[in-house]
Each structure stands twice: as structure tokens, then as C-alpha cells.
XYZ file of C-alpha atoms in Angstrom:
602
model
C 64.517 -88.300 -102.139
C 64.627 -84.676 -101.060
C 62.056 -82.057 -102.094
C 64.748 -80.152 -103.930
C 65.617 -83.224 -106.003
C 61.944 -83.921 -106.710
C 61.437 -80.331 -107.915
C 64.525 -80.526 -110.095
C 63.456 -83.877 -111.600
C 59.921 -82.582 -112.177
C 61.118 -79.429 -113.911
C 63.604 -81.443 -115.968
C 60.753 -83.685 -117.085
C 58.745 -80.618 -118.049
C 61.622 -79.302 -120.157
C 62.038 -82.674 -121.821
C 58.303 -82.820 -122.510
C 58.148 -79.257 -123.854
C 61.267 -79.788 -125.975
C 59.770 -83.013 -127.342
C 56.486 -81.280 -128.197
C 58.210 -78.274 -129.777
C 60.566 -80.488 -131.777
C 57.702 -82.754 -132.884
C 55.586 -79.768 -133.877
C 58.478 -78.158 -135.767
C 59.278 -81.391 -137.614
C 55.629 -81.986 -138.570
C 55.228 -78.348 -139.582
C 58.456 -78.396 -141.618
C 57.323 -81.636 -143.245
C 54.061 -80.005 -144.318
C 55.993 -77.035 -145.680
C 58.463 -79.342 -147.439
C 55.646 -81.299 -149.082
C 53.963 -78.026 -150.042
C 57.205 -76.821 -151.650
C 57.505 -80.079 -153.583
C 53.902 -79.666 -154.751
C 54.560 -76.049 -155.776
C 57.656 -77.102 -157.715
C 55.691 -79.816 -159.520
C 52.879 -77.398 -160.428
C 55.414 -74.855 -161.673
C 57.140 -77.432 -163.882
C 53.802 -78.755 -165.181
C 52.603 -75.247 -166.071
C 55.919 -74.464 -167.803
C 55.632 -77.725 -169.745
C 52.049 -77.045 -170.870
C 52.785 -73.413 -171.749
C 55.838 -74.495 -173.742
C 53.760 -76.940 -175.821
C 51.043 -74.342 -176.438
C 53.633 -71.726 -177.444
C 55.193 -74.185 -179.920
C 51.806 -75.010 -181.452
C 50.823 -71.358 -181.826
C 54.210 -70.475 -183.288
C 54.320 -73.188 -185.951
C 50.659 -72.811 -186.917
C 51.494 -69.189 -187.705
C 54.652 -70.350 -189.525
C 52.556 -72.711 -191.678
C 50.168 -69.888 -192.535
C 53.069 -67.559 -193.418
C 54.639 -70.183 -195.701
C 51.374 -70.810 -197.559
C 51.026 -67.063 -198.158
C 54.437 -66.910 -199.848
C 53.970 -66.077 -203.519
C 53.601 -69.186 -205.664
C 53.471 -71.665 -202.771
C 49.702 -72.210 -202.784
C 49.649 -72.717 -206.565
C 52.476 -75.251 -206.383
C 50.772 -77.022 -203.473
C 47.397 -77.071 -205.185
C 48.909 -78.517 -208.362
C 51.009 -81.039 -206.368
C 54.141 -79.743 -208.095
C 57.026 -81.027 -205.983
C 59.734 -79.475 -208.159
C 58.113 -76.009 -208.065
C 57.334 -76.120 -204.346
C 60.816 -77.067 -203.119
C 62.771 -73.946 -204.260
C 60.004 -71.701 -202.909
C 60.141 -73.226 -199.434
C 63.889 -73.974 -199.209
C 64.974 -70.428 -198.118
C 62.250 -70.267 -195.500
C 63.209 -73.755 -194.291
C 66.806 -72.599 -193.786
C 65.642 -69.542 -191.800
C 63.436 -71.685 -189.570
C 66.283 -74.152 -189.036
C 68.573 -71.292 -188.025
C 66.102 -69.894 -185.499
C 65.439 -73.403 -184.111
C 68.122 -76.005 -184.957
C 65.928 -78.638 -183.276
C 63.282 -78.265 -185.990
C 63.942 -81.554 -187.828
C 60.811 -82.000 -189.927
C 58.860 -79.861 -192.382
C 56.594 -81.825 -194.687
C 53.756 -81.124 -197.117
C 50.993 -83.758 -197.425
C 48.572 -84.128 -200.324
C 44.896 -84.615 -199.514
C 44.985 -88.036 -201.211
C 47.321 -89.331 -198.463
C 50.598 -89.105 -200.372
C 53.678 -87.090 -199.396
C 54.312 -84.064 -201.622
C 57.568 -82.704 -200.121
C 59.877 -83.502 -197.206
C 62.218 -80.563 -196.621
C 64.489 -82.814 -194.568
C 64.450 -85.456 -197.377
C 63.377 -83.614 -200.542
C 64.258 -86.535 -202.791
C 61.667 -88.816 -201.103
C 58.046 -88.045 -202.048
C 54.912 -89.545 -203.534
C 54.740 -92.371 -200.977
C 51.356 -93.215 -199.311
C 52.378 -91.779 -195.927
C 48.820 -91.508 -194.550
C 48.534 -95.306 -194.616
C 51.652 -95.552 -192.453
C 51.026 -92.706 -189.983
C 47.681 -92.386 -188.247
C 48.368 -88.736 -187.345
C 48.445 -87.827 -191.059
C 45.337 -89.904 -191.763
C 43.584 -88.120 -188.871
C 44.070 -84.604 -190.263
C 42.965 -85.795 -193.713
C 39.693 -86.928 -192.113
C 39.105 -84.062 -189.681
C 40.687 -81.086 -191.537
C 41.672 -79.522 -188.203
C 45.033 -78.689 -186.617
C 46.405 -81.680 -184.710
C 49.509 -81.987 -182.545
C 51.209 -84.360 -180.139
C 54.249 -86.544 -179.591
C 54.884 -89.227 -182.199
C 57.783 -91.475 -183.081
C 59.276 -91.512 -186.523
C 62.458 -92.234 -188.406
C 63.859 -88.981 -187.032
C 63.186 -90.146 -183.442
C 60.625 -88.933 -180.874
C 59.305 -85.557 -181.946
C 56.561 -83.111 -181.088
C 54.599 -82.764 -184.316
C 52.142 -80.087 -185.433
C 49.963 -80.659 -188.517
C 47.843 -77.782 -189.777
C 45.339 -78.039 -192.677
C 45.546 -76.081 -195.934
C 42.058 -75.028 -197.013
C 41.214 -72.842 -199.995
C 37.643 -71.613 -200.522
C 36.342 -74.371 -198.281
C 38.246 -77.074 -200.158
C 40.792 -79.144 -198.209
C 44.041 -79.328 -200.209
C 46.245 -81.119 -197.706
C 48.377 -80.334 -194.658
C 51.696 -78.847 -193.527
C 53.645 -80.685 -190.822
C 56.416 -79.515 -188.475
C 58.405 -81.774 -186.144
C 60.592 -80.563 -183.284
C 63.011 -82.755 -181.350
C 61.688 -83.705 -177.924
C 64.892 -82.372 -176.344
C 63.925 -78.840 -177.461
C 61.090 -78.894 -174.922
C 63.186 -80.291 -172.079
C 66.027 -77.842 -172.802
C 63.620 -74.901 -172.756
C 62.063 -75.951 -169.453
C 65.557 -76.434 -168.001
C 66.350 -72.794 -168.784
C 63.255 -71.586 -166.918
C 63.094 -74.010 -163.964
C 66.583 -75.501 -163.560
C 65.187 -79.020 -163.959
C 67.054 -81.577 -166.055
C 64.767 -83.988 -167.880
C 64.387 -86.897 -170.288
C 61.543 -88.770 -171.976
C 60.123 -92.202 -171.241
C 57.884 -94.145 -173.625
C 55.440 -96.907 -172.690
C 56.890 -100.209 -173.839
C 53.802 -101.116 -175.884
C 53.976 -97.769 -177.712
C 57.586 -98.052 -178.859
C 57.689 -98.203 -182.666
C 60.681 -97.440 -184.840
C 62.667 -96.423 -181.770
C 62.733 -100.072 -180.735
C 65.863 -100.463 -182.780
C 67.799 -98.278 -180.350
C 69.779 -100.411 -177.914
C 70.469 -97.986 -175.041
C 67.003 -98.080 -173.460
C 66.728 -97.955 -169.665
C 63.554 -99.746 -168.528
C 61.562 -98.859 -165.377
C 58.387 -100.902 -165.061
C 56.596 -100.744 -168.427
C 58.390 -97.527 -169.410
C 61.551 -97.143 -171.496
C 63.820 -94.125 -170.966
C 65.397 -92.583 -174.058
C 68.203 -90.079 -174.565
C 69.236 -90.077 -170.878
C 72.360 -87.933 -170.456
C 75.486 -89.610 -169.141
C 75.374 -87.223 -166.157
C 71.907 -88.425 -165.146
C 72.373 -92.105 -165.988
C 73.849 -93.232 -162.609
C 71.083 -91.390 -160.769
C 68.367 -93.000 -162.914
C 69.966 -96.414 -162.404
C 69.750 -95.810 -158.639
C 66.104 -94.742 -159.013
C 65.374 -97.911 -160.994
C 66.847 -100.059 -158.204
C 64.536 -98.386 -155.652
C 61.299 -98.329 -157.695
C 59.519 -101.051 -159.607
C 57.266 -98.565 -161.426
C 57.574 -94.952 -162.527
C 56.306 -92.534 -159.822
C 57.020 -89.111 -158.336
C 59.693 -89.571 -155.715
C 62.513 -88.056 -153.692
C 65.652 -90.206 -153.678
C 69.129 -89.970 -152.177
C 72.159 -90.564 -154.345
C 75.835 -89.729 -153.774
C 75.109 -87.676 -150.604
C 72.530 -85.546 -152.455
C 68.723 -85.588 -152.497
C 66.870 -85.331 -155.809
C 63.203 -84.666 -156.578
C 61.906 -86.605 -159.568
C 58.607 -85.494 -161.102
C 56.746 -87.163 -163.979
C 54.412 -85.364 -166.413
C 52.312 -87.460 -168.771
C 53.146 -87.201 -172.487
C 50.143 -87.520 -174.831
C 49.842 -88.308 -178.515
C 47.642 -86.392 -180.942
C 44.513 -88.158 -179.607
C 45.371 -86.975 -176.073
C 46.183 -90.561 -175.143
C 49.159 -91.163 -172.793
C 52.141 -92.735 -174.522
C 54.793 -91.999 -171.910
C 56.113 -89.321 -169.608
C 58.759 -86.639 -169.308
C 60.806 -86.958 -166.121
C 62.178 -83.833 -164.433
C 65.099 -84.103 -161.999
C 66.415 -81.445 -159.604
C 68.594 -81.458 -156.499
C 66.624 -80.469 -153.380
C 67.262 -80.122 -149.664
C 67.529 -83.382 -147.720
C 64.594 -83.361 -145.294
C 65.841 -86.373 -143.319
C 69.140 -84.578 -142.674
C 67.168 -81.498 -141.609
C 65.195 -83.641 -139.118
C 68.391 -85.179 -137.763
C 69.982 -81.752 -137.240
C 66.821 -80.455 -135.569
C 66.743 -83.424 -133.154
C 70.436 -82.969 -132.303
C 69.974 -79.226 -131.791
C 66.874 -79.769 -129.645
C 68.669 -82.405 -127.561
C 71.659 -80.120 -127.004
C 69.431 -77.173 -126.103
C 67.427 -79.398 -123.765
C 70.547 -80.684 -122.031
C 71.874 -77.136 -121.679
C 68.533 -75.965 -120.298
C 68.413 -78.829 -117.805
C 71.967 -78.140 -116.706
C 71.216 -74.437 -116.298
C 68.012 -75.293 -114.452
C 69.837 -77.470 -111.926
C 72.411 -74.769 -111.322
C 69.802 -72.018 -110.896
C 67.457 -74.028 -108.659
C 70.367 -75.080 -106.470
C 71.274 -71.444 -105.863
C 67.775 -69.929 -105.442
C 66.099 -72.756 -103.594
C 66.444 -71.108 -100.138
C 64.337 -68.004 -100.857
C 60.966 -67.345 -102.447
C 62.286 -64.318 -104.309
C 64.959 -66.413 -105.922
C 62.326 -68.987 -106.885
C 60.268 -66.261 -108.587
C 63.326 -65.070 -110.463
C 64.036 -68.635 -111.519
C 60.485 -69.080 -112.825
C 60.733 -65.991 -114.984
C 64.101 -67.074 -116.384
C 62.735 -70.545 -117.032
C 59.710 -69.278 -118.932
C 61.783 -66.923 -121.017
C 64.323 -69.630 -121.818
C 61.565 -71.893 -123.112
C 60.230 -69.095 -125.308
C 63.692 -68.243 -126.626
C 64.320 -71.878 -127.526
C 61.561 -71.662 -130.144
C 62.987 -70.383 -133.472
C 59.804 -68.584 -134.562
C 58.489 -65.338 -132.987
C 56.405 -66.226 -129.899
C 54.438 -63.962 -127.585
C 52.254 -64.231 -124.500
C 49.323 -61.785 -124.439
C 45.975 -61.279 -122.759
C 44.551 -60.239 -126.147
C 45.007 -56.499 -125.484
C 48.639 -55.978 -124.548
C 51.922 -57.833 -124.734
C 52.994 -59.704 -121.593
C 56.052 -61.653 -122.751
C 57.961 -62.378 -125.948
C 60.919 -64.427 -127.099
C 64.163 -63.057 -128.541
C 63.158 -63.897 -132.107
C 60.069 -61.708 -131.761
C 62.019 -58.792 -130.249
C 64.747 -59.054 -132.890
C 62.168 -59.009 -135.700
C 60.551 -55.802 -134.374
C 63.949 -54.287 -133.436
C 63.378 -53.957 -129.666
C 65.785 -54.970 -126.927
C 63.106 -56.071 -124.433
C 59.339 -56.252 -123.852
C 59.304 -53.003 -121.833
C 60.787 -51.073 -124.773
C 58.135 -52.549 -127.080
C 55.305 -51.633 -124.688
C 56.475 -48.023 -124.457
C 55.433 -47.611 -128.097
C 52.846 -50.372 -128.625
C 50.337 -52.163 -126.451
C 49.518 -54.994 -128.853
C 51.283 -56.720 -131.738
C 47.972 -56.470 -133.603
C 48.761 -52.794 -134.275
C 51.080 -54.105 -137.018
C 48.426 -56.281 -138.704
C 47.586 -55.271 -142.311
C 44.774 -56.206 -144.641
C 45.519 -59.110 -146.987
C 43.975 -60.319 -150.220
C 41.788 -62.983 -148.526
C 39.705 -63.261 -145.359
C 42.357 -65.473 -143.728
C 44.379 -62.390 -142.756
C 43.940 -61.141 -139.189
C 43.111 -57.579 -138.138
C 42.866 -56.228 -134.548
C 39.100 -56.876 -134.722
C 37.635 -59.768 -136.729
C 33.846 -60.061 -136.942
C 33.438 -57.916 -133.789
C 35.918 -60.097 -131.842
C 39.422 -59.394 -130.638
C 41.869 -61.188 -132.915
C 43.035 -63.548 -130.145
C 39.485 -64.535 -129.208
C 38.649 -65.058 -132.871
C 41.569 -67.502 -133.320
C 40.599 -69.331 -130.118
C 36.978 -69.683 -131.307
C 38.032 -70.831 -134.811
C 40.807 -73.397 -134.209
C 40.382 -75.135 -137.593
C 40.756 -71.994 -139.721
C 44.122 -71.226 -141.323
C 44.976 -67.835 -139.768
C 47.591 -65.520 -141.293
C 49.030 -62.104 -140.374
C 50.609 -59.614 -142.768
C 53.269 -57.392 -141.134
C 55.608 -54.830 -142.717
C 58.820 -53.746 -140.961
C 61.159 -51.199 -142.602
C 59.497 -51.720 -145.986
C 59.760 -55.526 -145.925
C 56.464 -57.433 -145.749
C 56.300 -60.850 -144.099
C 53.372 -63.284 -144.107
C 53.045 -65.319 -140.888
C 50.973 -68.383 -140.131
C 49.469 -67.696 -136.674
C 48.753 -70.470 -134.161
C 47.436 -69.886 -130.660
C 47.155 -71.821 -127.403
C 45.027 -70.667 -124.454
C 46.157 -70.747 -120.788
C 43.433 -70.255 -118.151
C 43.902 -69.488 -114.456
C 40.672 -68.772 -112.571
C 39.064 -65.870 -114.489
C 42.196 -64.862 -116.365
C 43.265 -66.024 -119.811
C 46.640 -65.902 -121.454
C 47.306 -66.590 -125.133
C 50.564 -68.134 -126.350
C 50.898 -67.175 -130.024
C 53.433 -68.600 -132.485
C 54.148 -66.701 -135.724
C 55.683 -68.906 -138.464
C 57.140 -67.166 -141.525
C 55.554 -68.530 -144.735
C 56.384 -65.560 -146.996
C 58.857 -67.253 -149.356
C 56.579 -70.223 -150.039
C 53.544 -68.028 -150.677
C 55.519 -65.603 -152.864
C 56.869 -68.395 -155.103
C 53.485 -69.992 -155.617
C 51.725 -66.675 -156.308
C 54.288 -64.891 -158.531
C 54.872 -65.159 -162.267
C 58.549 -66.281 -162.519
C 59.282 -64.202 -165.639
C 57.688 -60.800 -164.968
C 57.613 -60.779 -161.164
C 53.928 -59.750 -161.031
C 51.112 -61.919 -159.665
C 50.417 -65.084 -161.621
C 47.048 -66.328 -162.844
C 46.584 -68.580 -159.793
C 47.077 -65.602 -157.469
C 44.674 -63.482 -159.522
C 42.020 -66.216 -159.511
C 42.222 -66.425 -155.697
C 41.967 -62.647 -155.261
C 39.438 -61.873 -158.003
C 36.289 -63.355 -156.463
C 37.201 -62.003 -153.017
C 37.641 -58.493 -154.450
C 34.279 -58.725 -156.239
C 32.583 -59.881 -153.035
C 34.094 -56.995 -151.055
C 33.041 -54.460 -153.697
C 29.468 -55.751 -153.785
C 29.258 -55.972 -149.998
C 30.559 -52.442 -149.407
C 28.740 -51.066 -152.480
C 31.988 -49.770 -153.932
C 33.153 -49.526 -157.509
C 35.626 -51.924 -159.076
C 37.456 -51.320 -162.343
C 39.199 -54.002 -164.384
C 41.682 -53.625 -167.258
C 42.513 -56.495 -169.621
C 45.337 -55.751 -172.076
C 47.391 -57.567 -174.658
C 50.665 -56.723 -176.423
C 50.059 -56.002 -180.117
C 51.832 -58.252 -182.650
C 53.909 -59.883 -179.919
C 54.409 -62.999 -181.996
C 56.262 -60.837 -184.518
C 58.609 -59.676 -181.743
C 59.407 -63.299 -180.898
C 59.706 -64.222 -184.574
C 62.050 -61.312 -185.429
C 64.160 -61.042 -182.271
C 63.764 -64.385 -180.525
C 62.047 -65.418 -177.303
C 64.770 -64.035 -175.029
C 64.224 -60.498 -176.350
C 60.486 -61.139 -176.176
C 60.813 -62.139 -172.524
C 62.761 -58.945 -171.791
C 59.974 -56.927 -173.429
C 57.378 -58.687 -171.263
C 59.354 -57.868 -168.101
C 59.845 -54.262 -169.241
C 56.108 -53.741 -169.839
C 55.182 -55.368 -166.518
C 57.589 -53.030 -164.694
C 56.250 -49.940 -166.536
C 52.660 -50.773 -165.647
C 53.430 -51.685 -162.030
C 55.180 -48.322 -161.467
C 52.016 -46.477 -162.441
C 49.566 -48.373 -160.242
C 48.543 -47.818 -156.644
C 49.587 -50.196 -153.887
C 45.971 -51.345 -153.647
C 45.842 -52.220 -157.359
C 46.665 -55.749 -158.501
C 48.359 -56.644 -161.794
C 48.685 -60.260 -162.899
C 50.017 -62.033 -165.948
C 46.989 -63.770 -167.439
C 48.985 -65.813 -169.905
C 51.465 -65.316 -172.751
C 51.402 -61.594 -173.568
C 48.105 -60.878 -171.746
C 47.817 -59.004 -168.430
C 44.884 -58.119 -166.194
C 44.597 -55.347 -163.582
C 42.161 -54.918 -160.673
C 41.466 -51.332 -159.560
C 39.448 -51.335 -156.291
C 37.383 -48.229 -155.513
C 37.697 -47.045 -159.125
C 34.839 -45.954 -161.366
C 34.674 -46.695 -165.076
C 35.891 -43.163 -165.856
C 38.841 -43.489 -163.476
C 39.693 -46.908 -164.892
C 39.565 -45.549 -168.457
C 41.952 -42.762 -167.437
C 44.425 -45.263 -165.979
C 44.206 -47.465 -169.089
C 44.856 -44.509 -171.387
C 47.880 -43.456 -169.298
C 49.263 -46.988 -169.496
C 48.634 -47.166 -173.264
C 50.480 -43.906 -173.888
C 53.330 -44.828 -171.513
C 53.956 -48.109 -173.345
C 53.598 -46.495 -176.778
C 56.211 -43.821 -175.950
C 58.692 -46.219 -174.315
C 61.789 -47.309 -176.245
C 62.277 -51.073 -175.877
C 65.766 -52.471 -176.291
C 66.299 -54.023 -179.744
C 62.549 -53.941 -180.447
C 61.918 -50.188 -180.422
C 58.235 -49.288 -180.325
C 55.579 -51.594 -178.839
C 51.871 -50.921 -178.428
C 49.089 -52.596 -176.467
C 45.323 -52.963 -176.831
C 43.076 -52.508 -173.800
C 39.636 -53.707 -172.761
C 38.153 -51.772 -169.803
C 35.074 -52.504 -167.710
C 33.539 -51.756 -164.321
C 31.758 -54.373 -162.210
C 27.964 -54.445 -162.480
C 25.815 -55.188 -159.422
C 24.387 -58.426 -160.822
C 27.519 -59.618 -162.612
C 29.514 -62.764 -161.788
C 33.276 -63.052 -162.104
C 32.900 -65.296 -165.193
C 30.565 -62.818 -166.877
C 32.924 -59.923 -166.153
C 35.908 -61.805 -167.616
C 33.881 -62.752 -170.704
C 32.899 -59.126 -171.208
C 36.512 -57.987 -170.849
C 37.681 -60.584 -173.352
C 35.172 -59.323 -175.920
C 36.240 -55.714 -175.339
C 39.899 -56.618 -175.833
C 39.002 -58.484 -179.025
C 37.123 -55.405 -180.221
C 40.189 -53.233 -179.532
C 42.269 -55.629 -181.633
C 39.739 -55.730 -184.446
C 39.360 -51.948 -184.567
C 43.049 -51.264 -185.189
C 44.970 -52.053 -181.958
C 46.802 -49.547 -179.714
C 43.543 -48.304 -178.248
C 41.261 -48.536 -175.215
C 37.758 -49.991 -175.657
C 35.178 -49.981 -172.873
């Protein structure tokens, strides 16, 4: 075997090895990202589910209170006068049915355990319902609002029972029941997931008379749409028990996520299953392997051609080596550079295209190091040119188990990269091979409130303690604003949740326009927002809060008209924890509400 052949075979083996490593790394990395996306989707659906239940409870508790305050209702309820109570409630029942056609139950319960009035069956009353339904018996014992999923003659429903108390005396309870499909339909509008309920077999009561159950393990599916039924049948054939899974059906991949459904005692009685089409990871792996194999074969072919032509001269060998190295770099889809830690030595085409340069020489005419683009992030994971008195490359090399990230903005677009580094040593010289993997879209989805587009509570929680630590360490001021939309429930009641959502987005946009880039606004929950103002004194924070209050007050909101907000304002104290600061802000906001709303309290 000639030397030329040996060299060619050796280099071909190197390419095969490198291609195998790169492909393996990419597949493993993509798998981690895929699993992270699935986890993010599940958390998003779970949060939407929990928020939906809490919104329903708050809404119908307020509805119960409003009904009891209707003139004559309390007297009729107190006197257990069915015939007087019905005409008083009937108009309000019709209004509530119009605003939510899936409201199937409104019932008044006497304290002695009998039914006073069923709006859905007004002719049936006086029966000892508390002896038949433990949820009713529970509120008669505890005299506290209770809610949860429960079966009944109307089917599976989410029920809310709220007590009626006059001068400390328990008179009875008001019950609302909403079809389970109302919850799944609402979540479908926000997340795109289709869903259905499953009940544990030993918990099935009056629904047991329904014949179209689909059983998976000890769970029975109910009200499965005809569109989903073949898919669920396929899932049943692949799984003996109910579990989160990704399945393939009819040339499409579906993610199936289960969230536990609890009764009024917070005991699991079943689950709600969410289904959504997702990308097929196995097909992605297959395509990546094919692409890598084709690229590898092309590279090997090119290598044989080049080596055959440049073998006779050393100069040609040097040229070949440079072309070979660059080809390997360009075969990697993510931006890749070679650096000595101070200046750029080599880069692949993806890197040059991202920074809008035609070659490395053009880049070096304006920049020595890619680290000149690094920006501060909201955690200590983000790289800067110097980290703890070390060059960024040396810092990564010395901390291989830390998750390193770089924040870079090009032409107004910010990208978050995961940064991984390998070290090449030759005598006293070191070279760093750095791979930048774009993780912006994943991070943005997990950290952004899907309705308003501002940071979500998870993002705020991650940033809050870090911001406090930085302020205390650098002995700088930190202002915080906690505000709430006044009478927002009335907006939802009068105009509906869609108009309410538009108002939330409008207010978030107004506030965001009037903040600095360094400020952070997050949706705390419902109609509550919180703002961090680094390097801001209490006086400066008060000024910002007052500007925001006036801006919102003067804005004309579509359909709604005028909206106001109440603000709690505080500045961080030297000996104050994050929990203490949040508690203080909550009290200040409550004080603003109690003292008349549409004001700033500090």
C-alpha cells in the first residue's frame, strides 16, 4: 500500500470519525432540546389548566355574592321560600347561561341538607340532597367555599359551592356547575391542544350508564371526539396504563400529556388528556444521519481528488490542510470559531453569515474577538469578555460543567447561544474551538407570558433574586412596582374574557413603552403586574409609577373606555429578603385598593 493511499485512508477515517462525533453530538443535543420543549409544553398546559380553574372559581364566587345581594333574594333564601326565590333568580340565571352556555347547574341548598331550588330543574326541590352528595354535606359542615370535579345526573362537571352566611349564621349554600368541556375548550383556544377527560374506574358513579367508554388501564375516557377516537384507540393498543407519551399515528407524531383531575377533597379521581401534533424526532434523526452521510461521502470524495492533485508539493499539502479544516467547520450547522482567546483565527460559514462578513479577514478588520459582541444577561450564566478576572475562553475551559450562554444582538435582533468549548494544545500554544448553539426560541417561549408578551412569573422569579443580589453587592438602589387593574372582574363580566384579554395586552404594551431597556416587567398573575427598576431610588420609582398610572387612566380602551390601576411602590432595604420585599409590596397594593384605587402607595 502506497504512502499516498495510506494518507488518503487515514484522512478519510478522520472525516468519518469527526462526522460521526458531530452527528452524535447534534442528535443528543437535539434530543435534549426536544425533551426540554416537551417539558415546556407540558408546564404551559398545566399552568393554563390551573389558571383556568382558579379563574372559574373566582368568577362564580363573585356571581354567587352578586345574586345574594339582589333585592329580596336573601329574605327568600332565609325563609326557604322556593316560589319567591325562583322568579328573583330566573332573569339572572338566563343572563349567566347566555354568557356561558356550558353553565348547566345553579342550585340553592338549605342548611338542613335539603334542596331549595334547582334553576335547571325548578320543579324538583325539598329532597335530602346532602345525604346523596358528599360535596354538599361537606360545605354544610365546614361553611367554606369548596370546588372540584364531581359526577352528577348532568354528567361530569366542575362544581363550585359557596356558603351563605348572615351575621355569623350559616343559612346554606349556592352551587354552580360547569360542563367539563368548557375547561378543555378554553385551554384549546389558548394552547392549541385538543383534550378529553378520563375517570378512574372505581370513581365512576352515575356516568356508568353511558356505553361509549374507552378504557385504558383503570381509567375510562369520556366524551372523546370522533376526530380523536382513532388516535386514542392507537394509544390504547400501545400502552397498558395512562402515561405521558409521544406516539405515531397516520404518518403524524402526537404528544399526549395527562394532568390529574381532583375532587373537592383534592383527591385524584381521573385526568384530563391533552393531545397535540408535534414534530417527529425519529424522522429528524433519520434525515440528519442521511445528510451527514451524504456530506461525509462528498467530503471524502473531494478529499481524494484534492490530495491526488496536491500530493507532489508541500505548498499544495498546506493548501489542502486549510481547505480540509474549513470544510469540517462549514459542515457544522451552528456558528463555530477557532480562537486563541484574544482574537479570531478561523470561523465557519454559518458564523460569518450570522455576523454579515464574507470572510475572517473582513471580520478581523473591525473586530479582534467575538467577545466584543457579548452582552449582559439576567443571570450569571451569561458570558462577558472578562469573567471573574479571567478571559471568557479560559473561564469556560476551567468550568466545563457550568451551562455557559452568550447574548448577542445583530441589527436589533437578540439571540441567546449555548456556548461549548474544546481546547487544542500544541507545545505552549492553545487554541479554543467554540460552538454557539441558538437556544433563543426555546428560552423565549418558556420565559414569556403567552397573552401579554411580557416576562412571565417564572422568568421574574429567576431574575428577581439575582437582581437583588447585584444591587446589594454593588450597593445600588432597586425600585419595585406592583400594580393591579382596578375592577377588572367587572370588565370580564360586562364585556367578556376576550375583551378583557385585549385590555390586558393593551396595558402591558403601554407600560412596556414607558420603561427603560434595563427595566423588567412581568405578569404576576391574572390582572397583576410587577416591575423591577434597577439603579432607581424610591423617589424615581414613585415618579415612574405615577407616570404609568396617569398614562393608563388617560388611555381610551376599545369597548371598555376608561381603566385605572392601583400601585404599590417600594425600594429594596439593605437587610431585606426577596420574600419580605414581595410581602411589603403586596400590603402596599392592598392599601392602595382599600384607600380608593387609582393611586400610588409607597
